[in-house]
PDB file of C-alpha atoms in Angstrom:
ATOM      1  CA  MET H   1      -6.773 -27.285   6.705  1.00  0.00           C
ATOM      2  CA  LEU H   2      -9.281 -24.756   5.340  1.00  0.00           C
ATOM      3  CA  TRP H   3      -6.952 -23.989   2.434  1.00  0.00           C
ATOM      4  CA  VAL H   4      -6.848 -27.674   1.485  1.00  0.00           C
ATOM      5  CA  VAL H   5     -10.649 -28.011   1.751  1.00  0.00           C
ATOM      6  CA  SER H   6     -11.239 -24.910  -0.386  1.00  0.00           C
ATOM      7  CA  TYR H   7      -8.717 -26.156  -2.943  1.00  0.00           C
ATOM      8  CA  GLY H   8     -10.581 -29.466  -3.140  1.00  0.00           C
ATOM      9  CA  ALA H   9     -13.934 -27.686  -3.483  1.00  0.00           C
ATOM     10  CA  THR H  10     -12.543 -25.568  -6.321  1.00  0.00           C
ATOM     11  CA  ALA H  11     -11.304 -28.695  -8.091  1.00  0.00           C
ATOM     12  CA  ALA H  12     -14.730 -30.321  -7.614  1.00  0.00           C
ATOM     13  CA  LEU H  13     -16.417 -27.222  -9.060  1.00  0.00           C
ATOM     14  CA  VAL H  14     -14.180 -27.328 -12.144  1.00  0.00           C
ATOM     15  CA  ILE H  15     -15.012 -31.012 -12.630  1.00  0.00           C
ATOM     16  CA  ALA H  16     -18.731 -30.239 -12.263  1.00  0.00           C
ATOM     17  CA  LEU H  17     -18.512 -27.384 -14.776  1.00  0.00           C
ATOM     18  CA  PHE H  18     -16.903 -29.658 -17.349  1.00  0.00           C
ATOM     19  CA  SER H  19     -19.138 -32.641 -16.678  1.00  0.00           C
ATOM     20  CA  HIS H  20     -22.338 -30.595 -17.082  1.00  0.00           C
ATOM     21  CA  GLY H  21     -21.067 -28.632 -20.091  1.00  0.00           C
ATOM     22  CA  LEU H  22     -21.253 -25.306 -18.258  1.00  0.00           C
ATOM     23  CA  HIS H  23     -17.661 -24.462 -19.161  1.00  0.00           C
ATOM     24  CA  ARG H  24     -19.034 -23.254 -22.525  1.00  0.00           C
ATOM     25  CA  THR H  25     -21.525 -20.928 -20.823  1.00  0.00           C
ATOM     26  CA  PHE H  26     -18.995 -19.626 -18.286  1.00  0.00           C
ATOM     27  CA  PRO H  27     -15.584 -19.838 -20.016  1.00  0.00           C
ATOM     28  CA  ILE H  28     -13.951 -17.020 -18.060  1.00  0.00           C
ATOM     29  CA  PHE H  29     -15.164 -18.354 -14.718  1.00  0.00           C
ATOM     30  CA  THR H  30     -13.867 -21.818 -15.585  1.00  0.00           C
ATOM     31  CA  GLY H  31     -10.561 -20.357 -16.733  1.00  0.00           C
ATOM     32  CA  TYR H  32     -10.248 -18.345 -13.550  1.00  0.00           C
ATOM     33  CA  LEU H  33     -10.824 -21.425 -11.399  1.00  0.00           C
ATOM     34  CA  ILE H  34      -8.212 -23.372 -13.361  1.00  0.00           C
ATOM     35  CA  PHE H  35      -5.828 -20.410 -13.069  1.00  0.00           C
ATOM     36  CA  THR H  36      -6.195 -20.375  -9.278  1.00  0.00           C
ATOM     37  CA  LEU H  37      -5.766 -24.147  -9.117  1.00  0.00           C
ATOM     38  CA  MET H  38      -2.427 -23.736 -10.895  1.00  0.00           C
ATOM     39  CA  THR H  39      -1.106 -20.582  -9.242  1.00  0.00           C
ATOM     40  CA  ASP H  40      -1.986 -21.227  -5.588  1.00  0.00           C
ATOM     41  CA  PRO H  41       0.318 -24.255  -5.211  1.00  0.00           C
ATOM     42  CA  LEU H  42       3.010 -22.432  -7.201  1.00  0.00           C
ATOM     43  CA  LEU H  43       2.863 -19.411  -4.901  1.00  0.00           C
ATOM     44  CA  TYR H  44       2.875 -21.668  -1.846  1.00  0.00           C
ATOM     45  CA  TRP H  45       5.979 -23.436  -3.159  1.00  0.00           C
ATOM     46  CA  VAL H  46       7.738 -20.100  -3.818  1.00  0.00           C
ATOM     47  CA  PHE H  47       6.706 -18.884  -0.346  1.00  0.00           C
ATOM     48  CA  ARG H  48       8.181 -22.004   1.288  1.00  0.00           C
ATOM     49  CA  SER H  49      11.472 -21.482  -0.583  1.00  0.00           C
ATOM     50  CA  GLN H  50      12.399 -18.931   2.123  1.00  0.00           C
ATOM     51  CA  VAL H  51      13.422 -16.247  -0.390  1.00  0.00           C
ATOM     52  CA  PRO H  52      11.121 -13.284   0.360  1.00  0.00           C
ATOM     53  CA  ARG H  53      12.092 -11.319  -2.752  1.00  0.00           C
ATOM     54  CA  GLN H  54      11.153 -14.190  -5.076  1.00  0.00           C
ATOM     55  CA  TYR H  55       7.770 -14.546  -3.414  1.00  0.00           C
ATOM     56  CA  PHE H  56       7.183 -10.786  -3.642  1.00  0.00           C
ATOM     57  CA  ASN H  57       7.926 -10.805  -7.385  1.00  0.00           C
ATOM     58  CA  ALA H  58       5.891 -13.961  -8.063  1.00  0.00           C
ATOM     59  CA  TYR H  59       2.939 -12.683  -6.043  1.00  0.00           C
ATOM     60  CA  PHE H  60       2.711  -9.406  -7.938  1.00  0.00           C
ATOM     61  CA  ALA H  61       3.245 -11.100 -11.305  1.00  0.00           C
ATOM     62  CA  VAL H  62       0.338 -13.456 -10.597  1.00  0.00           C
ATOM     63  CA  ASN H  63      -1.792 -10.604  -9.243  1.00  0.00           C
ATOM     64  CA  GLY H  64      -1.678  -8.763 -12.564  1.00  0.00           C
ATOM     65  CA  ALA H  65      -3.257 -11.720 -14.337  1.00  0.00           C
ATOM     66  CA  ASP H  66      -5.615 -12.264 -11.398  1.00  0.00           C
ATOM     67  CA  TYR H  67      -6.948  -8.703 -11.622  1.00  0.00           C
ATOM     68  CA  LEU H  68      -7.535  -9.059 -15.367  1.00  0.00           C
ATOM     69  CA  PHE H  69      -9.377 -12.338 -14.776  1.00  0.00           C
ATOM     70  CA  GLN H  70     -11.555 -10.700 -12.129  1.00  0.00           C
ATOM     71  CA  LEU H  71     -12.419  -7.808 -14.446  1.00  0.00           C
ATOM     72  CA  ALA H  72     -13.282 -10.230 -17.258  1.00  0.00           C
ATOM     73  CA  LEU H  73     -15.332 -12.269 -14.789  1.00  0.00           C
ATOM     74  CA  LEU H  74     -17.382  -9.209 -13.855  1.00  0.00           C
ATOM     75  CA  LEU H  75     -18.014  -8.540 -17.531  1.00  0.00           C
ATOM     76  CA  GLU H  76     -19.048 -12.175 -18.046  1.00  0.00           C
ATOM     77  CA  ILE H  77     -21.493 -11.971 -15.139  1.00  0.00           C
ATOM     78  CA  GLY H  78     -22.914  -8.726 -16.521  1.00  0.00           C
ATOM     79  CA  ALA H  79     -23.289 -10.240 -19.989  1.00  0.00           C
ATOM     80  CA  ASN H  80     -25.086 -13.288 -18.594  1.00  0.00           C
ATOM     81  CA  VAL H  81     -27.425 -11.073 -16.569  1.00  0.00           C
ATOM     82  CA  ILE H  82     -28.250  -8.766 -19.482  1.00  0.00           C
ATOM     83  CA  ARG H  83     -28.581 -11.526 -22.115  1.00  0.00           C
ATOM     84  CA  PRO H  84     -32.196 -12.535 -21.254  1.00  0.00           C
ATOM     85  CA  VAL H  85     -33.514  -8.953 -21.298  1.00  0.00           C
ATOM     86  CA  LYS H  86     -31.297  -7.632 -24.087  1.00  0.00           C
ATOM     87  CA  ARG H  87     -34.123  -7.478 -26.660  1.00  0.00           C
ATOM     88  CA  SER H  88     -36.449  -5.553 -24.354  1.00  0.00           C
ATOM     89  CA  LEU H  89     -33.937  -2.768 -23.633  1.00  0.00           C
ATOM     90  CA  PRO H  90     -34.231   0.512 -25.543  1.00  0.00           C
ATOM     91  CA  GLU H  91     -31.822   1.073 -28.422  1.00  0.00           C
ATOM     92  CA  GLY H  92     -28.433   2.393 -27.328  1.00  0.00           C
ATOM     93  CA  VAL H  93     -28.726   1.532 -23.631  1.00  0.00           C
ATOM     94  CA  LEU H  94     -25.876  -0.980 -23.794  1.00  0.00           C
ATOM     95  CA  TRP H  95     -23.624   1.589 -25.478  1.00  0.00           C
ATOM     96  CA  MET H  96     -24.551   4.111 -22.800  1.00  0.00           C
ATOM     97  CA  LEU H  97     -23.768   1.603 -20.044  1.00  0.00           C
ATOM     98  CA  GLY H  98     -20.429   0.798 -21.683  1.00  0.00           C
ATOM     99  CA  GLY H  99     -19.602   4.505 -21.917  1.00  0.00           C
ATOM    100  CA  LEU H 100     -20.478   5.021 -18.263  1.00  0.00           C
ATOM    101  CA  LEU H 101     -18.279   2.064 -17.321  1.00  0.00           C
ATOM    102  CA  ILE H 102     -15.319   3.460 -19.264  1.00  0.00           C
ATOM    103  CA  ALA H 103     -15.866   6.967 -17.847  1.00  0.00           C
ATOM    104  CA  SER H 104     -16.039   5.699 -14.274  1.00  0.00           C
ATOM    105  CA  ALA H 105     -12.941   3.540 -14.752  1.00  0.00           C
ATOM    106  CA  THR H 106     -11.065   6.527 -16.168  1.00  0.00           C
ATOM    107  CA  LEU H 107     -12.161   8.766 -13.306  1.00  0.00           C
ATOM    108  CA  THR H 108     -11.163   6.125 -10.766  1.00  0.00           C
ATOM    109  CA  ALA H 109      -7.741   5.750 -12.397  1.00  0.00           C
ATOM    110  CA  ILE H 110      -7.206   9.520 -12.331  1.00  0.00           C
ATOM    111  CA  PHE H 111      -8.061   9.685  -8.638  1.00  0.00           C
ATOM    112  CA  ALA H 112      -5.858   6.678  -7.894  1.00  0.00           C
ATOM    113  CA  PHE H 113      -2.830   8.108  -9.697  1.00  0.00           C
ATOM    114  CA  HIS H 114      -3.160  11.479  -7.950  1.00  0.00           C
ATOM    115  CA  SER H 115      -3.635  10.133  -4.433  1.00  0.00           C
ATOM    116  CA  THR H 116      -0.684   9.770  -2.124  1.00  0.00           C
ATOM    117  CA  PRO H 117      -0.354   6.729   0.119  1.00  0.00           C
ATOM    118  CA  HIS H 118      -0.155   7.383   3.837  1.00  0.00           C
ATOM    119  CA  SER H 119       2.329   4.630   4.536  1.00  0.00           C
TER     120      SER H 119
END
């Protein structure tokens, strides 16, 4: 029941974003909501097909796109937060922040590839 209610709330949010013109301000967020509205029923249908291997493959295929959407969504949130104060920041701060983001992502990837799972 909660899944159905949350699905309806997501659909209502997408309608509100389009009706108020906010889909232009938050295109990635709107796209992500539409993506989840399409993939959740698809994954549920594959899950109910009683073929575990198909669900496993579909789930991980959708997760790749989901992770990219979430990363883009974080960047969109950051851009919308920085936009009002962008002119007051010292020169080069945004490049420095971008470099720190890339360095931390690289360091995290290195640690992740060299760690061994316990199970």
